[in-house]
Short mmCIF file of C-alpha atoms and ligand atoms in Angstrom, two decimals:
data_model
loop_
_atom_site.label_atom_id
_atom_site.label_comp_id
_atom_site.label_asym_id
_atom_site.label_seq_id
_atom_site.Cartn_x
_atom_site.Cartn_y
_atom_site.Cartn_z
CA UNK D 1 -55.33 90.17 55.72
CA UNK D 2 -55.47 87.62 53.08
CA UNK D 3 -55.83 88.60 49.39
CA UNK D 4 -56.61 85.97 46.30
CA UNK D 5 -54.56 86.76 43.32
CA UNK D 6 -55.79 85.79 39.90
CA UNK D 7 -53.86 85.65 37.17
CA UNK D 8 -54.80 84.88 33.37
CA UNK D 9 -52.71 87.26 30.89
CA UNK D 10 -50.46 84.64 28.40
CA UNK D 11 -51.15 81.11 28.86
CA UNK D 12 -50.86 79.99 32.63
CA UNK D 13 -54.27 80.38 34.36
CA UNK D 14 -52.61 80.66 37.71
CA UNK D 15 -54.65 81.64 41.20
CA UNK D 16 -53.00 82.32 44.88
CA UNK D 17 -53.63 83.54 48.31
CA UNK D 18 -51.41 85.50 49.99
CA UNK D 19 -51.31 87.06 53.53
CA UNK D 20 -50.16 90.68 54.67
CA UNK D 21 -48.12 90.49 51.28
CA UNK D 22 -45.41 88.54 52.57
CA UNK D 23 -47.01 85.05 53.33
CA UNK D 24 -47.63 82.63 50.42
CA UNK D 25 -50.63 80.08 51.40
CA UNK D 26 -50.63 78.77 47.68
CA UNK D 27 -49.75 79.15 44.74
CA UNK D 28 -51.72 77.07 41.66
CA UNK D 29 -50.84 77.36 38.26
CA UNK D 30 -52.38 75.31 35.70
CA UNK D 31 -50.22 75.71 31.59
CA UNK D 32 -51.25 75.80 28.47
CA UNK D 33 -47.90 75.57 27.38
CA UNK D 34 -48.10 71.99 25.80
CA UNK D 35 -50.73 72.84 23.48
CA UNK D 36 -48.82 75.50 22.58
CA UNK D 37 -45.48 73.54 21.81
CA UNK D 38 -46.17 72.23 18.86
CA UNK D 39 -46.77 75.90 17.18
CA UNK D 40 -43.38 77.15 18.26
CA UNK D 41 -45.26 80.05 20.27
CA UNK D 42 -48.71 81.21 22.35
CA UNK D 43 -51.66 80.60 20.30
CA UNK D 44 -54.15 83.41 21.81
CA UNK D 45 -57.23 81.47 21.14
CA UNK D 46 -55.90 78.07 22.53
CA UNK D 47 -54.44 79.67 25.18
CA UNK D 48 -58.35 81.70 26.08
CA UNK D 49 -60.02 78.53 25.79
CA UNK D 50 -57.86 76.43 27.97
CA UNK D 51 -58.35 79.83 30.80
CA UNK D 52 -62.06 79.10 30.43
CA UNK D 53 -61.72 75.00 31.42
CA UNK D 54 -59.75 75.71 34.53
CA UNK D 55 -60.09 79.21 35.96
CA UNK D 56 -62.50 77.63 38.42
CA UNK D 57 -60.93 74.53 39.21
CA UNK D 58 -57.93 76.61 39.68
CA UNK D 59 -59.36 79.14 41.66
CA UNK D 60 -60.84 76.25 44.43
CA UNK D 61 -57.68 74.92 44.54
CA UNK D 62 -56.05 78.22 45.46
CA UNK D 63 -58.48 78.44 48.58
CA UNK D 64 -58.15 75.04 49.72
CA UNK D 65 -54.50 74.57 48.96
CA UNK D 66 -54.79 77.87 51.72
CA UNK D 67 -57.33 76.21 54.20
CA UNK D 68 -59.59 79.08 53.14
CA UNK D 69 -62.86 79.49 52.77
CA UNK D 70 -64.77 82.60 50.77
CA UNK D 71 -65.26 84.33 54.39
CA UNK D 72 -61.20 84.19 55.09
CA UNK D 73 -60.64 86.62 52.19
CA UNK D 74 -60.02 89.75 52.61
CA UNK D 75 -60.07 90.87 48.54
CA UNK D 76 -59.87 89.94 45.00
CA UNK D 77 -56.75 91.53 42.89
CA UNK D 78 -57.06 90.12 39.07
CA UNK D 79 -54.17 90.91 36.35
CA UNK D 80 -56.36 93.51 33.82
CA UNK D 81 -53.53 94.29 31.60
CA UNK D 82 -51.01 94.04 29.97
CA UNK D 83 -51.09 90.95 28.11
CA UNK D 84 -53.47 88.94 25.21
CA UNK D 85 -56.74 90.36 25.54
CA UNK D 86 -58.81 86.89 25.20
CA UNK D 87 -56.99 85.55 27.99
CA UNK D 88 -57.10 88.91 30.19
CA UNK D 89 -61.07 88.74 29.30
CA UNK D 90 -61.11 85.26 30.98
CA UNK D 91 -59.58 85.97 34.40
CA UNK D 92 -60.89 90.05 35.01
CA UNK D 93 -64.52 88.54 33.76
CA UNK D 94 -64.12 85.89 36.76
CA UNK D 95 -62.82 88.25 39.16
CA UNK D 96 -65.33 90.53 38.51
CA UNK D 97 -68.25 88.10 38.72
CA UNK D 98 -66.64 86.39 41.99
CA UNK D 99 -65.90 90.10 43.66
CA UNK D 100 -69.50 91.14 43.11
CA UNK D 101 -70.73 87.53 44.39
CA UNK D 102 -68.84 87.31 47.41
CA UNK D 103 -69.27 91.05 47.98
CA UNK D 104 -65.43 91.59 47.82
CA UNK D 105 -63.31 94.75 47.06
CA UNK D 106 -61.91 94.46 44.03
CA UNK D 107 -57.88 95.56 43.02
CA UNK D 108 -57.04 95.86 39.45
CA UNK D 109 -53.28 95.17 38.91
CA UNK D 110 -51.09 95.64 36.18
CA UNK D 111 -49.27 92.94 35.17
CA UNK D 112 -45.72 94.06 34.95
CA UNK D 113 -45.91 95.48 38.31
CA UNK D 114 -47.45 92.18 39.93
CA UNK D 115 -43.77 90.61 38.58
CA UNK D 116 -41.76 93.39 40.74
CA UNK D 117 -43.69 92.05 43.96
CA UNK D 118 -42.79 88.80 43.66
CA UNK D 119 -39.76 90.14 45.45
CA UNK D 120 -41.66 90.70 48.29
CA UNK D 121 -42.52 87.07 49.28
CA UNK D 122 -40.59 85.86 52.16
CA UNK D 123 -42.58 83.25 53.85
CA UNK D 124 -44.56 79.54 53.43
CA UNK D 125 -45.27 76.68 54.33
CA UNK D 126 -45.61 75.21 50.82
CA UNK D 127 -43.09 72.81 50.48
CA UNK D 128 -40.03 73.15 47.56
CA UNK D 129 -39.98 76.76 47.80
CA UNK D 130 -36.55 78.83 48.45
CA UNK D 131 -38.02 82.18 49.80
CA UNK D 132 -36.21 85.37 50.06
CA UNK D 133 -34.83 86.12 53.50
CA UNK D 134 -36.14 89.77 53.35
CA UNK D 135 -38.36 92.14 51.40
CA UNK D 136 -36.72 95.04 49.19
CA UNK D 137 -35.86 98.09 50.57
CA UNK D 138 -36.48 101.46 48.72
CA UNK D 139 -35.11 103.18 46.91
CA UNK D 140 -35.16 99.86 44.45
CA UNK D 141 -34.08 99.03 41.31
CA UNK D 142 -36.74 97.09 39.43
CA UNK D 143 -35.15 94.85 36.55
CA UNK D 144 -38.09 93.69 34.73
CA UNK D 145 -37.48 90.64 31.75
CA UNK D 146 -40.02 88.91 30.67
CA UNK D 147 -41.84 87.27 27.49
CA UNK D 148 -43.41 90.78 27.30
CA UNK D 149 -40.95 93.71 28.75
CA UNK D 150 -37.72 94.66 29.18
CA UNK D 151 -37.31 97.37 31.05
CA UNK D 152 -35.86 99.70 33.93
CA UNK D 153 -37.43 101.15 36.65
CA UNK D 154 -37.14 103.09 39.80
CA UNK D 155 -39.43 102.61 42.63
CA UNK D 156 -39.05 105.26 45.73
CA UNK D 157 -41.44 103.83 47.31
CA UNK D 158 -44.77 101.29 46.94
CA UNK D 159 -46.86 103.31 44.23
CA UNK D 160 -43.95 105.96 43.30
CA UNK D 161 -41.96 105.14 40.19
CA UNK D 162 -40.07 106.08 36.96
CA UNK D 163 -40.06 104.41 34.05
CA UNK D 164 -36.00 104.98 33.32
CA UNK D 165 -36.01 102.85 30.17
CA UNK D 166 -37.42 100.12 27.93
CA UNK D 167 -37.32 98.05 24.73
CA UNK D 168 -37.42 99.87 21.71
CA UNK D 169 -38.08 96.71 20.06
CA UNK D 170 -38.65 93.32 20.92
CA UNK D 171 -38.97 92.21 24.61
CA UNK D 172 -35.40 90.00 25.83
CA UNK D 173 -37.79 86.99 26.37
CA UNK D 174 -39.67 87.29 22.88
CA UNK D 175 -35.69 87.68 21.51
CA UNK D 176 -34.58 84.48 22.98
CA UNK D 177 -38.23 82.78 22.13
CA UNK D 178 -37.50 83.98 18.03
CA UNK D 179 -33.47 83.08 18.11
CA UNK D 180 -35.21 79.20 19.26
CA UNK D 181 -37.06 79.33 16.95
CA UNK D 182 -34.55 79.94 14.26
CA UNK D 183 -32.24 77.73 15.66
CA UNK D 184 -35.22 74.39 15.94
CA UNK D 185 -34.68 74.46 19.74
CA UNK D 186 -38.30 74.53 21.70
CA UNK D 187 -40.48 76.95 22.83
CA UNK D 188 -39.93 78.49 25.57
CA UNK D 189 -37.00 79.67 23.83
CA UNK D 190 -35.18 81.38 26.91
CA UNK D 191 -34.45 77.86 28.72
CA UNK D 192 -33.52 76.22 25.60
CA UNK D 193 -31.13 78.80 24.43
CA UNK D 194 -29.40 78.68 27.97
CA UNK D 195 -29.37 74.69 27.67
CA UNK D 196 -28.33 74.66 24.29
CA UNK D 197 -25.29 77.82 25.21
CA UNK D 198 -23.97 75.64 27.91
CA UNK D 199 -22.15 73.15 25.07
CA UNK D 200 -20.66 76.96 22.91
CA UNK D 201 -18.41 79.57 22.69
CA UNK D 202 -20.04 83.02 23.99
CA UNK D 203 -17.43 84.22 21.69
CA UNK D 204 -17.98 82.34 18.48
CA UNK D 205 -19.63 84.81 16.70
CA UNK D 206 -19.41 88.94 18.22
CA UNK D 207 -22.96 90.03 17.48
CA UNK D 208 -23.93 94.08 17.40
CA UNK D 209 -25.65 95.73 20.54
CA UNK D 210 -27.90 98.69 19.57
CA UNK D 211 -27.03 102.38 20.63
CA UNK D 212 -30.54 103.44 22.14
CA UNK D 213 -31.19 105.60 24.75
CA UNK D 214 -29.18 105.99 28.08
CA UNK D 215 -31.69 103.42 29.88
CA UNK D 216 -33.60 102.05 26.88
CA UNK D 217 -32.74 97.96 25.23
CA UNK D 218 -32.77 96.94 21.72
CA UNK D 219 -32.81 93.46 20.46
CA UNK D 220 -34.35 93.28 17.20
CA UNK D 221 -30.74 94.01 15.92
CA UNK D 222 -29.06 91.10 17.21
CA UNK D 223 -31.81 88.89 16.74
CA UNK D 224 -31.90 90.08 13.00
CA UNK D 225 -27.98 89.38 13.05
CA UNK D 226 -28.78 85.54 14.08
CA UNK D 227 -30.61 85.02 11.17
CA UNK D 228 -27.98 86.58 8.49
CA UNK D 229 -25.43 84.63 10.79
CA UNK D 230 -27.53 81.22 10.41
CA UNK D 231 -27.61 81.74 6.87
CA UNK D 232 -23.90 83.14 6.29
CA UNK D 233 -23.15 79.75 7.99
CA UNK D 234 -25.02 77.19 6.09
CA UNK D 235 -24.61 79.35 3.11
CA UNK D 236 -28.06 79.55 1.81
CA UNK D 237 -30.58 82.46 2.36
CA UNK D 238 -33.20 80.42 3.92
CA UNK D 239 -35.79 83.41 5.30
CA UNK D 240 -37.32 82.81 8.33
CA UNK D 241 -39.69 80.98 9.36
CA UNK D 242 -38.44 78.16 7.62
CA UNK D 243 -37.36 75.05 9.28
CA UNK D 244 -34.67 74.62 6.58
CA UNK D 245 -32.38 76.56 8.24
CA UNK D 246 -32.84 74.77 11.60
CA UNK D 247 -31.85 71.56 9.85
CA UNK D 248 -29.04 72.48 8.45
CA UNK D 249 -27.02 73.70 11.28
CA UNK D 250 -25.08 71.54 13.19
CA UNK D 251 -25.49 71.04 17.03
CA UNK D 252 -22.05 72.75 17.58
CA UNK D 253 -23.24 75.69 15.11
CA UNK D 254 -26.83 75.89 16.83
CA UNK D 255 -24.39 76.19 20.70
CA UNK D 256 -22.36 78.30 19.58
CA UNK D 257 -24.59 80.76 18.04
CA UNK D 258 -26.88 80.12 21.00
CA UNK D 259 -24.04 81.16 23.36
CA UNK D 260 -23.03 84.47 21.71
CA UNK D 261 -26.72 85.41 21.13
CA UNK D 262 -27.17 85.18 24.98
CA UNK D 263 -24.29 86.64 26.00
CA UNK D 264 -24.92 90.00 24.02
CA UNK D 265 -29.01 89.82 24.95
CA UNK D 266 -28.13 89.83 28.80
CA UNK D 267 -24.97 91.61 28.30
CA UNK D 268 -27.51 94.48 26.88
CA UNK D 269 -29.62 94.55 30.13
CA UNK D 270 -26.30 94.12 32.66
CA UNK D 271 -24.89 96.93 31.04
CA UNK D 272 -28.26 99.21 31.44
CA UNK D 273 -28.78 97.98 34.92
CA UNK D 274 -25.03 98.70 36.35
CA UNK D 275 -25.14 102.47 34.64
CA UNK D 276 -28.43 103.05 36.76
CA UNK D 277 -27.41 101.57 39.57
CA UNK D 278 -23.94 103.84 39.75
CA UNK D 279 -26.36 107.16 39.30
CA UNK D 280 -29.22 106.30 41.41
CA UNK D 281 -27.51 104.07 44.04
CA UNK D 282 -30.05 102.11 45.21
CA UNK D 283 -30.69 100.28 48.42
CA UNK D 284 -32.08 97.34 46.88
CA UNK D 285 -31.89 95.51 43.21
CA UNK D 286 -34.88 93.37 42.31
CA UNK D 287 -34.91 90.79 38.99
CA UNK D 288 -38.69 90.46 37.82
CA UNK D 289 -40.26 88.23 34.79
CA UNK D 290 -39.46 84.89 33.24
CA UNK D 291 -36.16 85.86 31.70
CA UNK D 292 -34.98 86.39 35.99
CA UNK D 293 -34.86 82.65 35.80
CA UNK D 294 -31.96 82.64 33.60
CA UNK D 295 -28.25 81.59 35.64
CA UNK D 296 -26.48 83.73 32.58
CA UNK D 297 -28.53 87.00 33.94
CA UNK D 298 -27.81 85.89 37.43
CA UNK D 299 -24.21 85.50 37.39
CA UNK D 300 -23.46 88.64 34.95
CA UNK D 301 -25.46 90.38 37.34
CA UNK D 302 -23.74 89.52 40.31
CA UNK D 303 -20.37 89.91 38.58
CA UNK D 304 -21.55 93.71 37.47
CA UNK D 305 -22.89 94.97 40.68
CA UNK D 306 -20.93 93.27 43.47
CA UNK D 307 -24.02 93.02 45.15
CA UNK D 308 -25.68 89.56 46.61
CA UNK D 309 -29.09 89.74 44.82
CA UNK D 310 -32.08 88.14 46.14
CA UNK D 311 -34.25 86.26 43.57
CA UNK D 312 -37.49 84.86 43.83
CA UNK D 313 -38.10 81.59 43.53
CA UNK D 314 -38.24 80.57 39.95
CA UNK D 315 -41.92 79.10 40.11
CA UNK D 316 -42.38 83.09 41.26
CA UNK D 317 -40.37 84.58 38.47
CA UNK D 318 -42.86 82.95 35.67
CA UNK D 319 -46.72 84.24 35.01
CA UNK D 320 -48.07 83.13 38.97
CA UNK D 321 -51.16 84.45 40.96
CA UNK D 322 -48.90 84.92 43.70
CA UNK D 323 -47.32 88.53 42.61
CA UNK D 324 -50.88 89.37 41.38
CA UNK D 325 -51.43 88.73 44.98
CA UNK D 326 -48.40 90.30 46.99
CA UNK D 327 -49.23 93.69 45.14
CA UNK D 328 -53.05 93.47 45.58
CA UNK D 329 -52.12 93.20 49.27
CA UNK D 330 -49.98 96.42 49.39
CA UNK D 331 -53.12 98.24 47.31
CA UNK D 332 -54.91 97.14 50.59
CA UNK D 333 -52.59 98.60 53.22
CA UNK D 334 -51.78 101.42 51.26
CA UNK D 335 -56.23 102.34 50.45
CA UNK D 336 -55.26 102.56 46.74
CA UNK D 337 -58.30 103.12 44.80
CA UNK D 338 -60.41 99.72 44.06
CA UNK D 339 -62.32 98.83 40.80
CA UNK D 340 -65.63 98.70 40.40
CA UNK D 341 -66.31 95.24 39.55
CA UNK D 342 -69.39 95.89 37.25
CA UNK D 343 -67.11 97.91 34.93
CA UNK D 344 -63.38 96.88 35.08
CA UNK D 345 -62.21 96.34 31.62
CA UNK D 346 -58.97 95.16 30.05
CA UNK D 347 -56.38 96.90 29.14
CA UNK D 348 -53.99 94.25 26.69
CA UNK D 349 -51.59 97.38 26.10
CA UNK D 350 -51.64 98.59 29.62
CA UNK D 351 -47.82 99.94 30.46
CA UNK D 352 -46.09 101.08 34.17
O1 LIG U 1 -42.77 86.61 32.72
P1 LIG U 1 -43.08 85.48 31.81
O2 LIG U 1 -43.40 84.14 32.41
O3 LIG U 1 -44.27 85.85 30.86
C1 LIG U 1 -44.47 87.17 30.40
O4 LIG U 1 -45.11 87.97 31.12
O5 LIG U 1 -43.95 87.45 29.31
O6 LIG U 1 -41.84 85.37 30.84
C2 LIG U 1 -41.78 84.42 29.80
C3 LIG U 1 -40.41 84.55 29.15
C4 LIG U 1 -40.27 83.69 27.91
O7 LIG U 1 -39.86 84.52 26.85
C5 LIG U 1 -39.17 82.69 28.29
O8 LIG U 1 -38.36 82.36 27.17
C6 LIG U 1 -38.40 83.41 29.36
O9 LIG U 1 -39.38 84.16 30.06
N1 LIG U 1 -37.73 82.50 30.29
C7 LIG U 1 -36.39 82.42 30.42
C8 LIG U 1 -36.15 81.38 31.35
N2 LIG U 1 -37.36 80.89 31.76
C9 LIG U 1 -38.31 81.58 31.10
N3 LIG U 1 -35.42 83.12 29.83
C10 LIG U 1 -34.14 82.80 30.16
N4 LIG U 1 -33.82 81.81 31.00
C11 LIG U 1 -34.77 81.07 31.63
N5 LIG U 1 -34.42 80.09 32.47
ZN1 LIG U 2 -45.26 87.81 32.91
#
């Protein structure tokens, strides 16, 4: 059973085909990220119109990248939520119109939850991938960290979950994005910080961690200590967003702040994840979203749970068509309820 994934919620237009939700047959992702660069962050407009130039080149590729034709697939599962509601518009609008041409069930998927099933990829042929050796077992703890979320949850089983926690705040990804920012590196700001951390001292500068909830994050607080820490360091109250401030750090200041930023941001999430872990004792640990890319989260991670954890690769840990895919295919072997594709709608605020 082969299902087409489309994905179009931030600014990768990204399409896929995967089989019994295990197989990747492609994976195409066309970015929007350079024209975004230059603004330090997604431009929602910019990122719409660039969806509209290549959703359909995109979506081709997917199929032929797959040796598919329309008649090989099974169903259509499109991202509807959450994310920037120009750019959801683009890809559901598609799906829709493509579902009702090709007379195709169509599987509306929440975003978030697409990231979790990236886990659940063990097999291609598509060369430079490093697949997972086996799918997650349940009970499983979902670590999700992206641009968007940060938060906890508990899956039982496909469909059956609790939300244990989330950001109160900012998402970790958005954090790292805004401490770039601050500190001139570029957008995105999670690889940069990481780069830039490599070259400072984690414990330069001891930033505060936020007491929230027994599963929730927080990380407007230490991002907000960045800034007073940037400015207590030049010595001049330069607010953000001014590039001022930027300039007048040095590169060991910029590393060194860099460094203790990230160590408290993923510190935050370890923490969280270890304290749910010893209560619910999983039989499987999943990393989901962008910020799973990040060799800080990894290693703290594998230092905190003496467990060897499984990631996706990292071209499936970024926005992809290929966990909008994965999940679609579970919705199929599991008859989850399909949308009707002459009313599916977005939902930009849609949560687990
Ligand atoms: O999941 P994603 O691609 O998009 C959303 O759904 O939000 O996540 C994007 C986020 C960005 O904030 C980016 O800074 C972060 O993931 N990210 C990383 C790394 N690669 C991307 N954060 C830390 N380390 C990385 N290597
Ligand atoms: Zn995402």
């Amino acid at each position: 059973m082969k299902v087409l994934g489309i994905e179009t919620s931030c600014d990768e237009t990204a399409a896929s085909v995967v089989e019994d939700g295990s197989r990747l047959l492609s994976n195409v992702v066309a970015s929007s990220m350079d024209l975004h660069v230059q603004y330090g962050g997604v431009v929602p407009e910019i990122a719409a119109r660039s969806h509209i130039e290549v959703i359909m080149p995109v979506v081709q590729q997917a199929l032929d990248e797959a040796s598919c034709t329309w008649d090989d697939i099974d169903a259509i599962a499109v991202t509807y939520g959450a994310g920037l509601g120009g750019s959801l518009l683009i890809g559901v609008l598609t799906a829709r119109t493509l579902a009702i041409t090709y007379k195709k069930p169509l599987y509306a998927i929440n975003h978030v939850e697409g990231h979790v099933y990236a886990n659940f990829l063990t097999e291609t042929s598509l060369p430079g991938y490093a697949m997972r050796a086996k799918q997650p077992e349940f009970p499983m703890l979902a670590i999700i960290v992206s641009g968007g979320h940060s938060q906890l949850v508990l899956f039982r089983d496909h469909f059956d979950y609790t939300l244990l926690g989330r950001t109160q705040d900012d998402a970790i990804g958005e954090a790292f994005d805004k401490v770039a920012k601050m500190l001139g590196l570029p957008y995105p700001g999670g690889p940069s910080v990481g780069k830039a951390a490599l070259q400072g001292d984690a414990a330069a500068f001891p930033l505060p961690k936020a007491k929230v909830g027994k599963y929730d994050f927080s990380f407007s607080g230490p991002k907000t200590a960045v800034l007073r820490l940037a400015q207590a360091e030049i010595g001049e109250d330069y607010s953000f967003p001014s590039f001022k401030l930027a300039e007048r750090l040095s590169e060991a200041q910029k590393a060194n702040i860099a460094a203790s930023f990230q160590r408290v941001a993923i510190e935050t999430i370890v923490d969280k994840a270890k304290l749910a872990f010893e209560e619910f004792s999983p039989k499987s640990v999943v990393i989901a979203g962008g910020v799973a890319a990040s060799p800080e989260l990894r290693r703290q991670l594998t230092e905190a749970l003496h467990l060897p954890i499984e990631y996706p690769d990292l071209k499936l840990c970024t926005d992809n068509g290929a966990m909008i895919a994965t999940l679609g295919c579970f919705k199929v072997m599991h008859d989850q309820p399909v949308a009707d594709p002459y009313a599916l709608s977005i939902q930009p605020n849609l949560s687990m």
